[in-house]
Coordinates of C-alpha atoms and ligand atoms in Angstrom, one line a residue:
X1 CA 99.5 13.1 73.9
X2 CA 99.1 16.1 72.2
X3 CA 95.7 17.7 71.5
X4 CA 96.0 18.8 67.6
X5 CA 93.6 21.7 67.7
X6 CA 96.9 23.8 66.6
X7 CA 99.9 22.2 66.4
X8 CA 103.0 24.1 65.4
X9 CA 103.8 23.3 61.5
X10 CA 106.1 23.7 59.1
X11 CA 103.8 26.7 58.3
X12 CA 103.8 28.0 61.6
X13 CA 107.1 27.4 62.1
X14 CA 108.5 29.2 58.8
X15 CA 106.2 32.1 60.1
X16 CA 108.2 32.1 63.2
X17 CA 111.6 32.2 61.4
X18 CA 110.4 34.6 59.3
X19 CA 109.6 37.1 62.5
X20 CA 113.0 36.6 63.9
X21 CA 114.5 36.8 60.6
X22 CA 113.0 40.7 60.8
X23 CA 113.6 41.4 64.7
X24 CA 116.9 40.2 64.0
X25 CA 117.5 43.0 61.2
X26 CA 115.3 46.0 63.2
X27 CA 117.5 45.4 66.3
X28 CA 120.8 44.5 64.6
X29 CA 123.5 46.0 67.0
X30 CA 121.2 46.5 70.5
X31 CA 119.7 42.9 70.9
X32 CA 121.9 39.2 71.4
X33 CA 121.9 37.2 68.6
X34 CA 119.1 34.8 68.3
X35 CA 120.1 31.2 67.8
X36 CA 117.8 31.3 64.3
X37 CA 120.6 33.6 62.9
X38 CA 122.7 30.7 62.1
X39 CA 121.1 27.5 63.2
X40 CA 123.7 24.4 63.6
X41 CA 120.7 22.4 63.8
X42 CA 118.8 21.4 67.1
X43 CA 121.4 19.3 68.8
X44 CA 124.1 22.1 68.9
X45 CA 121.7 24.2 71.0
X46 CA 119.9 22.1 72.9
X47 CA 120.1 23.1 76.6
X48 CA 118.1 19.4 77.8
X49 CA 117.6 15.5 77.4
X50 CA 114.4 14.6 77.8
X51 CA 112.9 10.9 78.9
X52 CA 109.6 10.4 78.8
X53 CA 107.7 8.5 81.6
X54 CA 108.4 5.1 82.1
X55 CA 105.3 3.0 81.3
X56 CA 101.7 4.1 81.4
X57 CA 98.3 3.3 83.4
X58 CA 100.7 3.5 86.9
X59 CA 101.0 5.4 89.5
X60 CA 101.1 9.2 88.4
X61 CA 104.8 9.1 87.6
X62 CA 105.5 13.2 87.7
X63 CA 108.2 15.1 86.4
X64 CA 111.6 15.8 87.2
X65 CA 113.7 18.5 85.9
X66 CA 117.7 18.7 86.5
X67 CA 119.2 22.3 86.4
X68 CA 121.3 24.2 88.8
X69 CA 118.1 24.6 91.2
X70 CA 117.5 28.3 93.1
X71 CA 117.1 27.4 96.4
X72 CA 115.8 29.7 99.3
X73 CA 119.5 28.5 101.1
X74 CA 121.3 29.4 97.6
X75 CA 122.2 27.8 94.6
X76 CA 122.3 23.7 94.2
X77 CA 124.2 23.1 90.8
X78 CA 123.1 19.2 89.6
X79 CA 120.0 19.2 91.8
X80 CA 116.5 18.7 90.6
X81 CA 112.5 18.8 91.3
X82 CA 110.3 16.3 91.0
X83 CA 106.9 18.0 90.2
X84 CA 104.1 16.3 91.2
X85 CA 101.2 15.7 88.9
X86 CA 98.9 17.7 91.4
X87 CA 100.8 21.1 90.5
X88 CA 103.0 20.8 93.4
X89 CA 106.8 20.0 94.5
X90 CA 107.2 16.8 95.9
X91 CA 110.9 16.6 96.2
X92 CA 114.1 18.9 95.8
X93 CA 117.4 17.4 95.9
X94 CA 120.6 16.1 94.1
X95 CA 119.6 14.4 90.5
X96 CA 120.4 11.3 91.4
X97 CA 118.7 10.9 94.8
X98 CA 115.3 12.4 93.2
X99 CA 115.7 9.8 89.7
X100 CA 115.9 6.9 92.6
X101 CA 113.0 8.1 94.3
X102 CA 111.0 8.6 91.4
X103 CA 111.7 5.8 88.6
X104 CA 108.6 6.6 86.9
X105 CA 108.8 9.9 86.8
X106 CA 109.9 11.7 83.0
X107 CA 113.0 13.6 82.9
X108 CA 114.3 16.6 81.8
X109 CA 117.7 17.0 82.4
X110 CA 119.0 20.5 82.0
X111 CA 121.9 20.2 84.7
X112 CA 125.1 22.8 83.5
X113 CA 122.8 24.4 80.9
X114 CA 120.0 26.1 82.4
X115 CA 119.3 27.4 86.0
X116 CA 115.6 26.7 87.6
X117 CA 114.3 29.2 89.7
X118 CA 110.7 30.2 91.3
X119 CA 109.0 32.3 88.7
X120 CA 108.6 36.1 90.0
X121 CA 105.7 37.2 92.5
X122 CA 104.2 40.7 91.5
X123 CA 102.0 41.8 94.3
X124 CA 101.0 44.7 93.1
X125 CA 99.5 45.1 89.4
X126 CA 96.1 46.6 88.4
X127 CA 95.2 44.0 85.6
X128 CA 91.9 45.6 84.4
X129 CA 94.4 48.6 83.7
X130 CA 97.6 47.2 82.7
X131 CA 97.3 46.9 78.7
X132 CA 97.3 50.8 78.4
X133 CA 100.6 53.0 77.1
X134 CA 101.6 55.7 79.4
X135 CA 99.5 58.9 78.7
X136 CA 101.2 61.7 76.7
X137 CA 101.1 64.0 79.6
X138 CA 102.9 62.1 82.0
X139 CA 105.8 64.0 84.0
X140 CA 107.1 63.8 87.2
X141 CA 105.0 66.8 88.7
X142 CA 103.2 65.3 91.4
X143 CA 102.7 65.6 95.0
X144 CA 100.5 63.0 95.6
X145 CA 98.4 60.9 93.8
X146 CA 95.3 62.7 94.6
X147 CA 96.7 65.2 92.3
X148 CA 96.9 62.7 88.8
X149 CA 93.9 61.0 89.5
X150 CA 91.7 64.3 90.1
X151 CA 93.3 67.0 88.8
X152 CA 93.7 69.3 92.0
X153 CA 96.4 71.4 92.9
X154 CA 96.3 73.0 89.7
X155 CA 97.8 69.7 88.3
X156 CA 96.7 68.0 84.7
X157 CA 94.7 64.9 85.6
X158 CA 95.8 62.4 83.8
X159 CA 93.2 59.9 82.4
X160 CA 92.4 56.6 83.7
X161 CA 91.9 53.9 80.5
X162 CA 88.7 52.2 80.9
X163 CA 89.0 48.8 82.8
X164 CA 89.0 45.9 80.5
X165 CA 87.0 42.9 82.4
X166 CA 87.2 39.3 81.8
X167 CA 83.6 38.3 79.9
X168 CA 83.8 35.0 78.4
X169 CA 83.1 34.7 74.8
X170 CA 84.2 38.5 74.5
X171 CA 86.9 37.7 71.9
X172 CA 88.8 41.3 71.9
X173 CA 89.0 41.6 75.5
X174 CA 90.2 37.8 76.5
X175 CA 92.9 38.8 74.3
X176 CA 93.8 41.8 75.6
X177 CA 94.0 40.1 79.6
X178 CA 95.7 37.0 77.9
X179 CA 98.3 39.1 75.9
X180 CA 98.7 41.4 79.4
X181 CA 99.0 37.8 81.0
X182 CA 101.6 36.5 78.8
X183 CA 103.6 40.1 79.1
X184 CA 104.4 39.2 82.6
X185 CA 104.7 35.6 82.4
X186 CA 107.3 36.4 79.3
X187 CA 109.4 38.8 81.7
X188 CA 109.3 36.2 84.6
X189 CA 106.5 36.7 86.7
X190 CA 104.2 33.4 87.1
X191 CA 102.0 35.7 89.6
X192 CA 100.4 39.1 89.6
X193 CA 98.2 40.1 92.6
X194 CA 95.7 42.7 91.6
X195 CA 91.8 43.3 90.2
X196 CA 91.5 41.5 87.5
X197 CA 92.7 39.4 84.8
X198 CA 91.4 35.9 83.1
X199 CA 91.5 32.6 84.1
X200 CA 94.3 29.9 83.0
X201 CA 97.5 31.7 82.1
X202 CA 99.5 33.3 85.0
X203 CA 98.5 33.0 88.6
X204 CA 96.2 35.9 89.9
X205 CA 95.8 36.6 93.2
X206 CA 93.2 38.8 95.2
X207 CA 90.0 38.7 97.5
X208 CA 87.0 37.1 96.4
X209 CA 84.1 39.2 96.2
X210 CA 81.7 38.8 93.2
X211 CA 80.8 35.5 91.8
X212 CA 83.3 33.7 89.7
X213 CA 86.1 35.1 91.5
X214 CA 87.2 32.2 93.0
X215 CA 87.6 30.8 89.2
X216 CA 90.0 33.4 88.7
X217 CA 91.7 34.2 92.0
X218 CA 94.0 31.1 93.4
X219 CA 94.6 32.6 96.3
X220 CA 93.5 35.8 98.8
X221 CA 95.3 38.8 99.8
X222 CA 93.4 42.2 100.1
X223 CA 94.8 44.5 98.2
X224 CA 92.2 47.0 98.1
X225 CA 93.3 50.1 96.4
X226 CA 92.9 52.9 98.8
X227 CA 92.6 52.2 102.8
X228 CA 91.4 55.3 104.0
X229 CA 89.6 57.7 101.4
X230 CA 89.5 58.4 97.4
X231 CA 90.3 62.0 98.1
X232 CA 92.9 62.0 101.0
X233 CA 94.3 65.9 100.3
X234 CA 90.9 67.2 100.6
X235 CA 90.3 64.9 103.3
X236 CA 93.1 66.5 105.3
X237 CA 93.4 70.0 103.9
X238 CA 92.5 71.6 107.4
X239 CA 94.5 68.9 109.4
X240 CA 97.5 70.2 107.2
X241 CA 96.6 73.2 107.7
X242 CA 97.5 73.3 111.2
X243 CA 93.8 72.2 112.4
X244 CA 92.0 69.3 114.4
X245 CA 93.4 65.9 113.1
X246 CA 90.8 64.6 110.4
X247 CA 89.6 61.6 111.5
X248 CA 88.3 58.3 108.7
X249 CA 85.9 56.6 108.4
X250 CA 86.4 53.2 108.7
X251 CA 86.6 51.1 105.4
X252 CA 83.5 49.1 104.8
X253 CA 83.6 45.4 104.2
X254 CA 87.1 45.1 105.9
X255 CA 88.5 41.6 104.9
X256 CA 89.5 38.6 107.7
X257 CA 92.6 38.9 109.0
X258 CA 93.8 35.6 107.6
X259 CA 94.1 37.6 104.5
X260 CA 97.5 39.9 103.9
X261 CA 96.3 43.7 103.6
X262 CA 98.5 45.3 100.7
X263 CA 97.3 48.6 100.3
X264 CA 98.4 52.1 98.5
X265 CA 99.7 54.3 101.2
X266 CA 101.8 57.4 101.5
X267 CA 101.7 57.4 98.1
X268 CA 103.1 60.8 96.8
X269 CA 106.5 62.8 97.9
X270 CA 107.9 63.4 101.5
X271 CA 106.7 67.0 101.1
X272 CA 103.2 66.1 101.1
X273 CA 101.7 66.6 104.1
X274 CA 99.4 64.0 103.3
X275 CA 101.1 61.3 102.1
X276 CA 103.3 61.7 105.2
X277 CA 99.8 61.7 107.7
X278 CA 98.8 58.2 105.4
X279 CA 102.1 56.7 106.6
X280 CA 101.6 57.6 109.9
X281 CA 98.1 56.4 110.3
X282 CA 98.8 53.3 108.9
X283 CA 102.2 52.6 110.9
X284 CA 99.8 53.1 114.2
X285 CA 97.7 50.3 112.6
X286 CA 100.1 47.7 111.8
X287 CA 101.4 47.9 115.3
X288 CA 98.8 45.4 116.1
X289 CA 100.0 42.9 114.7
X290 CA 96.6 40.9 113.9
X291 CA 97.2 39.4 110.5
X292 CA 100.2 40.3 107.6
X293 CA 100.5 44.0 106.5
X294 CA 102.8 45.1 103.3
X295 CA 102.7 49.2 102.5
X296 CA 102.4 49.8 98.5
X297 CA 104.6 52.8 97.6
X298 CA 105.0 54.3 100.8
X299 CA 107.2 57.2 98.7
X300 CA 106.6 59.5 101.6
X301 CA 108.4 57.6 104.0
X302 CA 111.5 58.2 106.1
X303 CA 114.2 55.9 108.3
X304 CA 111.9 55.9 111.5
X305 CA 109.0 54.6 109.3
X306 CA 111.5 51.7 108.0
X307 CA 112.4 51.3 111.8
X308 CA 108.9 50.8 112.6
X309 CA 108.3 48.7 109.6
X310 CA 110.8 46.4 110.3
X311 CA 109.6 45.9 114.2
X312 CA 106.2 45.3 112.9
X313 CA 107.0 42.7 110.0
X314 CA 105.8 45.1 107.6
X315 CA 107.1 44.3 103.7
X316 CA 107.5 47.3 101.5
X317 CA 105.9 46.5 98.1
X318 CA 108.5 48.9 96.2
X319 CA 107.6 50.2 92.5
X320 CA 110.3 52.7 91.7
X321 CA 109.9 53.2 88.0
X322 CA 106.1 54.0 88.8
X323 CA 107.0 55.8 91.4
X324 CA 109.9 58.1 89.8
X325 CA 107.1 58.5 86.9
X326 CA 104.5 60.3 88.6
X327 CA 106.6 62.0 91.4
X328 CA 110.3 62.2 90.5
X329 CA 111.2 60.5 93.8
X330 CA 110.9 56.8 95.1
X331 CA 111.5 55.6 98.8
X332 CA 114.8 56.5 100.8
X333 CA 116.2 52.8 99.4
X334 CA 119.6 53.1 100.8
X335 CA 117.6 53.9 104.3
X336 CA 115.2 51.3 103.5
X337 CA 118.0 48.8 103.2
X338 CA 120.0 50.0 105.8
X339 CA 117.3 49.4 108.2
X340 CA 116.7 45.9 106.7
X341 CA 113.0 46.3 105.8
X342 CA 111.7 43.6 103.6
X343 CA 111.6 44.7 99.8
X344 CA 109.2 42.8 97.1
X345 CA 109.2 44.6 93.8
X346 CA 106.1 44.9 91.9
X347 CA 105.3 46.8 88.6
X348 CA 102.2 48.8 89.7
X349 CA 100.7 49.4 86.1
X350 CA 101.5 49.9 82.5
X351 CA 100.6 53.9 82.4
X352 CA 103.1 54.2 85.0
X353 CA 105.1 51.4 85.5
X354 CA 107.4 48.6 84.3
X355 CA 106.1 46.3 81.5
X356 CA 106.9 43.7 83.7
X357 CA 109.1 42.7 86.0
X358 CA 112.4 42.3 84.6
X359 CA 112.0 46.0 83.7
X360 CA 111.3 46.6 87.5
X361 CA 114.3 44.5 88.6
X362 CA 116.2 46.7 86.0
X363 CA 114.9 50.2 87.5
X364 CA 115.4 48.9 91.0
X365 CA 119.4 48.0 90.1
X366 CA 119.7 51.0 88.8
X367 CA 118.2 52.9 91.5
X368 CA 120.0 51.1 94.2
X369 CA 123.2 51.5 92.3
X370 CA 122.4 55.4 92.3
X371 CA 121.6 55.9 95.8
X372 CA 125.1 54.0 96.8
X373 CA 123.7 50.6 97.7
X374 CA 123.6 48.4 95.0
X375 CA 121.7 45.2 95.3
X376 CA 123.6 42.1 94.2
X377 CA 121.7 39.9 92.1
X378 CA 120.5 37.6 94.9
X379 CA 119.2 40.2 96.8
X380 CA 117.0 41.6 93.4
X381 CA 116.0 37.8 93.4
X382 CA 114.4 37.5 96.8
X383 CA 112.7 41.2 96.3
X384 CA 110.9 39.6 92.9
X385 CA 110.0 36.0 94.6
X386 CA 110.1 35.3 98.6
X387 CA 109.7 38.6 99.7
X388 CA 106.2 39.2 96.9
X389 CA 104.7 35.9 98.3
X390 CA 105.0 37.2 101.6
X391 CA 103.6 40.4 101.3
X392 CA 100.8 38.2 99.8
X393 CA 101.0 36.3 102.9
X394 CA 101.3 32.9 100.4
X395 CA 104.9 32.1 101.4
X396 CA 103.8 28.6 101.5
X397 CA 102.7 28.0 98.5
X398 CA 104.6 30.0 95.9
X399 CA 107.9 32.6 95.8
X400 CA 110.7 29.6 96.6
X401 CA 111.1 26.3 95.6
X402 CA 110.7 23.4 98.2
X403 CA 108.5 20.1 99.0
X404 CA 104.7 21.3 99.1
X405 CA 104.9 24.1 97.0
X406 CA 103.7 24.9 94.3
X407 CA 105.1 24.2 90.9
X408 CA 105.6 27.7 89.5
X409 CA 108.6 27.6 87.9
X410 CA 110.7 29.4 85.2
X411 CA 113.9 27.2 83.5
X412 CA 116.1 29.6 81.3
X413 CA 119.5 29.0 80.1
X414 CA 122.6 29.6 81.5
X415 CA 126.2 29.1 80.2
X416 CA 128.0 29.9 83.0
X417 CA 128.2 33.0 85.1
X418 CA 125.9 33.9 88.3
X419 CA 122.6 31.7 88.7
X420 CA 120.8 34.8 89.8
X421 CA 121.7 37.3 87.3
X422 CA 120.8 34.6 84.9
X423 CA 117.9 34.3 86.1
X424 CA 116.9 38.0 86.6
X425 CA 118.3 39.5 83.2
X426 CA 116.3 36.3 81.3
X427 CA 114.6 37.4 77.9
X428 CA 112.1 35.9 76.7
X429 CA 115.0 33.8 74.3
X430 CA 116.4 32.5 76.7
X431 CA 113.4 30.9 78.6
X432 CA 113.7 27.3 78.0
X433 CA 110.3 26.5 80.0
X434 CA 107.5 27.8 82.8
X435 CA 104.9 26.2 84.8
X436 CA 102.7 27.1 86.9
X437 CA 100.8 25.0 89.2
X438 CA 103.0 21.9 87.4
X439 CA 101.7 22.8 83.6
X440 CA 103.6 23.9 81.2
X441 CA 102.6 27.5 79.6
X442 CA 105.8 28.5 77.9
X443 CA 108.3 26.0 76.2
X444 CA 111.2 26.4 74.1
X445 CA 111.0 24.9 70.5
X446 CA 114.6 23.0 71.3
X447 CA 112.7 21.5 74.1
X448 CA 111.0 18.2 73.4
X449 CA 107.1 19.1 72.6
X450 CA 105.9 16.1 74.4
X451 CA 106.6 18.3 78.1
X452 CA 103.6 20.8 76.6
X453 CA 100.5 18.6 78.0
X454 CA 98.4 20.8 76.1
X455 CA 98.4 22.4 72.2
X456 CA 101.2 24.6 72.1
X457 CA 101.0 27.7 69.6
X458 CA 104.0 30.1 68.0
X459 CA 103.2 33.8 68.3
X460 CA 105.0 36.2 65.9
X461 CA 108.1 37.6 67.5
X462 CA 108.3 36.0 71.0
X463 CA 110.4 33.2 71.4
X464 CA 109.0 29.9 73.2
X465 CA 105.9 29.0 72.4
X466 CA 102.7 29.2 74.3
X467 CA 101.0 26.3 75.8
X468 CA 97.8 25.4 76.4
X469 CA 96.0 29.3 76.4
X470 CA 94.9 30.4 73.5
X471 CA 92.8 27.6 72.8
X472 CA 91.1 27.0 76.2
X473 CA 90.3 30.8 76.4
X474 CA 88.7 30.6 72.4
X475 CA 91.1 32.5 70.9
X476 CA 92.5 31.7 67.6
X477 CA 95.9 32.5 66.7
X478 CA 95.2 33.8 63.5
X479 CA 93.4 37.1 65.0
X480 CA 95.4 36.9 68.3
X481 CA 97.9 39.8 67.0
X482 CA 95.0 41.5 65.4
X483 CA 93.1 41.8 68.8
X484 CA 95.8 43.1 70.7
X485 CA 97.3 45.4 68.1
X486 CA 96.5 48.3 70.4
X487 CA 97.7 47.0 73.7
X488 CA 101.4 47.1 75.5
X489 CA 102.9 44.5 73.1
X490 CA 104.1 41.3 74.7
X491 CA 107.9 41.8 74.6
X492 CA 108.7 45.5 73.8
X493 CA 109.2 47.5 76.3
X494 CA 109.9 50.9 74.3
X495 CA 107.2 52.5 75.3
X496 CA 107.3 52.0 79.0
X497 CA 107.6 55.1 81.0
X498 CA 111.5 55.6 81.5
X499 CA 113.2 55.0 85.2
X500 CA 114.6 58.4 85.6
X501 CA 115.3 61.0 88.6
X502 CA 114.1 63.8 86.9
X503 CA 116.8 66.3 86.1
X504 CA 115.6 69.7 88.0
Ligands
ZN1 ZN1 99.1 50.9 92.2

């Protein structure tokens, strides 16, 4: 049943029209044609049947969805899920086989029009941060982050927005997390691992310290921001200087190792002395191999680091645009590959980085392609799902789609061509449905509204409409655009810093 607290009307709906009716016109030339341009009507572009669930009061009957399916093995055209009505998988495999084992079960069958795949894994974001606009001052001048975040060197600091924390009731700032939420869920992310962020849209992901965290956090991974000092050049000034080796001290409150560590290090160029000395500290650690280690940036590294990194299981948690940004170089990628180190991309943060990760996958294409080693489209899919949920160390629960894991999917159309590019280059028009943990948060309006368990709103310009957020997190619709007018907008990516060598 549908809970009416906002249903889409004809109001609503007109509104919608309206908005796509003007996007249409502003990006007449650059953008694909929306299927509101000339509607045939619903059944010409409808991409799935839909069934409901046999019968009512049984057994939890469950869902199951028909698409060519993205396996970890490779692609299964005319396979399906059955999702489980605890948020997990309980069975991949061909259409038929699943129907048989699941009677009960509703069904959406998308098989030849639309390709389901896990939705991306960001492991590194900095939600509190991630609604601000790059700063006008940012270039490609640094050495080392040291150098933007305090201003030595004789660099420009560049300003750090305030945090925005989740405070329930606080209309302005809800909105704000939900909207940066959304961004991400909208370019194919369904979880961001990071400080930060509000309970109930995408899945967040990060250690538990302060009450309430456990509301907001599904699962651990340390990814503490710095693992050695806030001011790492002055730190080491004498130790580059040719003196003693500075020694640190060691991080208070370290986490348990059942915990990934994901940490910033070596970030800045290979001609810091510093960055390089964070590398090699850090390599020395992981060589103990107690619990799962991923290196965040690591700009500063070289071949023998990726040589190390691969011995020591060791996932590089890659940001180039971010990267390219702040110090007009990223990692040695073609060495990086060529030593088969395990790449997850990750956006980093709004000032610096992708908008969200389709952007990323986008810089990193272009990046490859640049350095002579373009990544085919499968490989650009593992680096945004399987190899982010295991830097996380949460490769069994989300990043692929299997029996036990969890539900966090993303179903987009697809009309022929490569599953995985489908996938990857996937605006937000042509996402026919996500879930995460088994519930619907974004659905297509060609898509039966019965799938959306929970009120499902239209928001001016984005395509599918939003399910089960804005009302849970008190936010009406009516002010939702007002409240985030000053925020990275949901879908533009205009303003995003560009994913550039710079051209000295
Ligand atoms: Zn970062």
């Amino acid at each position: 049943m549908l809970h009416a607290d906002r249903p889409t009307t004809a109001r609503t709906a007109g509104r919608r029209l309206a908005s796509c009716l003007l996007a249409l016109f502003l990006c007449a030339g650059a953008a694909p044609v929306p299927d509101a341009a000339a509607d045939p009507g619903p059944a010409a572009h409808r991409h799935c049947d839909f069934t409901p669930a046999a019968g009512a009061g049984g057994p939890s009957p469950g869902l199951i969805v028909g698409a060519e399916v993205l396996l970890p093995e490779g692609p299964a055209p005319g396979h399906a899920v059955h999702i489980h009505e605890d948020g997990s998988i309980s069975a991949v495999a061909p259409f038929g086989s699943v129907r048989t084992a699941h009677p009960e079960a509703g069904v959406l069958d998308c098989r030849e029009r639309a390709v389901l795949s896990p939705g991306f894994v960001n492991p590194h974001e900095h939600p509190a941060y991630s609604y601000a606009f790059p700063d006008a001052d940012l270039k490609p001048g640094y050495a080392h982050r040291d150098e933007w975040r305090l201003g030595i060197n004789g660099k420009q600091r560049l300003p750090t927005p305030p945090p925005i924390r989740f405070t329930a009731g606080d209309r302005r700032s809800t909105a704000i997390l939900v909207a940066m939420e959304l961004r991400h869920l909208l370019g194919g992310a369904t979880a961001i691992a990071g400080s930060g962020g509000v309970p109930g849209v995408i899945r967040n992901d990060n250690r538990r310290k302060r009450p309430g965290d456990a509301a907001l956090y599904e699962a651990e991974a340390d990814v503490s921001t710095f693992p050695f000092s806030l001011h790492v050049v002055e730190d080491l000034r004498d130790e580059c200087a040719g003196g003693p080796a500075h020694r640190f001290p060691p991080a208070p409150g370290r986490s348990p190792a059942f915990m990934a560590y994901v940490p910033h290090v070596g970030e800045g160029r290979r001609s810091s002395c510093a960055a390089r000395a964070e590398v090699a500290r850090y390599l020395a650690r992981v060589q103990r191999r107690d619990r799962r280690y991923a290196m965040v940036h690591g700009v500063a590294t070289d071949r023998d680091d990726y040589a190390v990194m691969r011995a020591s299981d060791v996932t590089l948690v890659w940001s180039p645009r971010s990267n390219l940004a702040l110090y007009g170089e990223t990692v040695d990628i073609a060495g990086a590959l060529e030593e088969r180190v395990r790449i997850a991309l990750s956006t980093d943060w709004s000032p610096s980085g992708s908008f969200n990760m389709r952007e990323e996958i986008k810089c990193a294409r272009r990046v490859t392609r640049d350095a002579g080693v373009a990544a085919s489209g499968e490989a650009l899919w593992r680096m945004a799902t399987s190899n982010g949920a295991y830097a996380l160390g949460l490769e069994d629960r989300i990043g692929a789609i299997g029996p036990g894991l969890l539900a966090d999917l993303l179903l987009v159309r697809h009309d022929g061509g490569d599953p995985h590019e489908a996938v990857l280059t996937a605006t937000d028009q042509d996402i026919l449905a996500a879930w995460i943990h088994g519930r619907v948060i974004l659905l297509a309006d060609t898509l039966d509204a019965r799938l959306g368990d929970q009120a499902c709103v239209t928001l001016a310009g984005i395509a599918p409409q939003v399910c089960g957020v804005l009302g849970p997190a008190g936010l009406p619709v009516e002010t939702f655009a007002d409240d985030i007018e000053d925020a990275v907008p949901l879908t533009d990516v205009s303003r995003q810093a560009p994913c550039a060598m710079p051209s000295h």
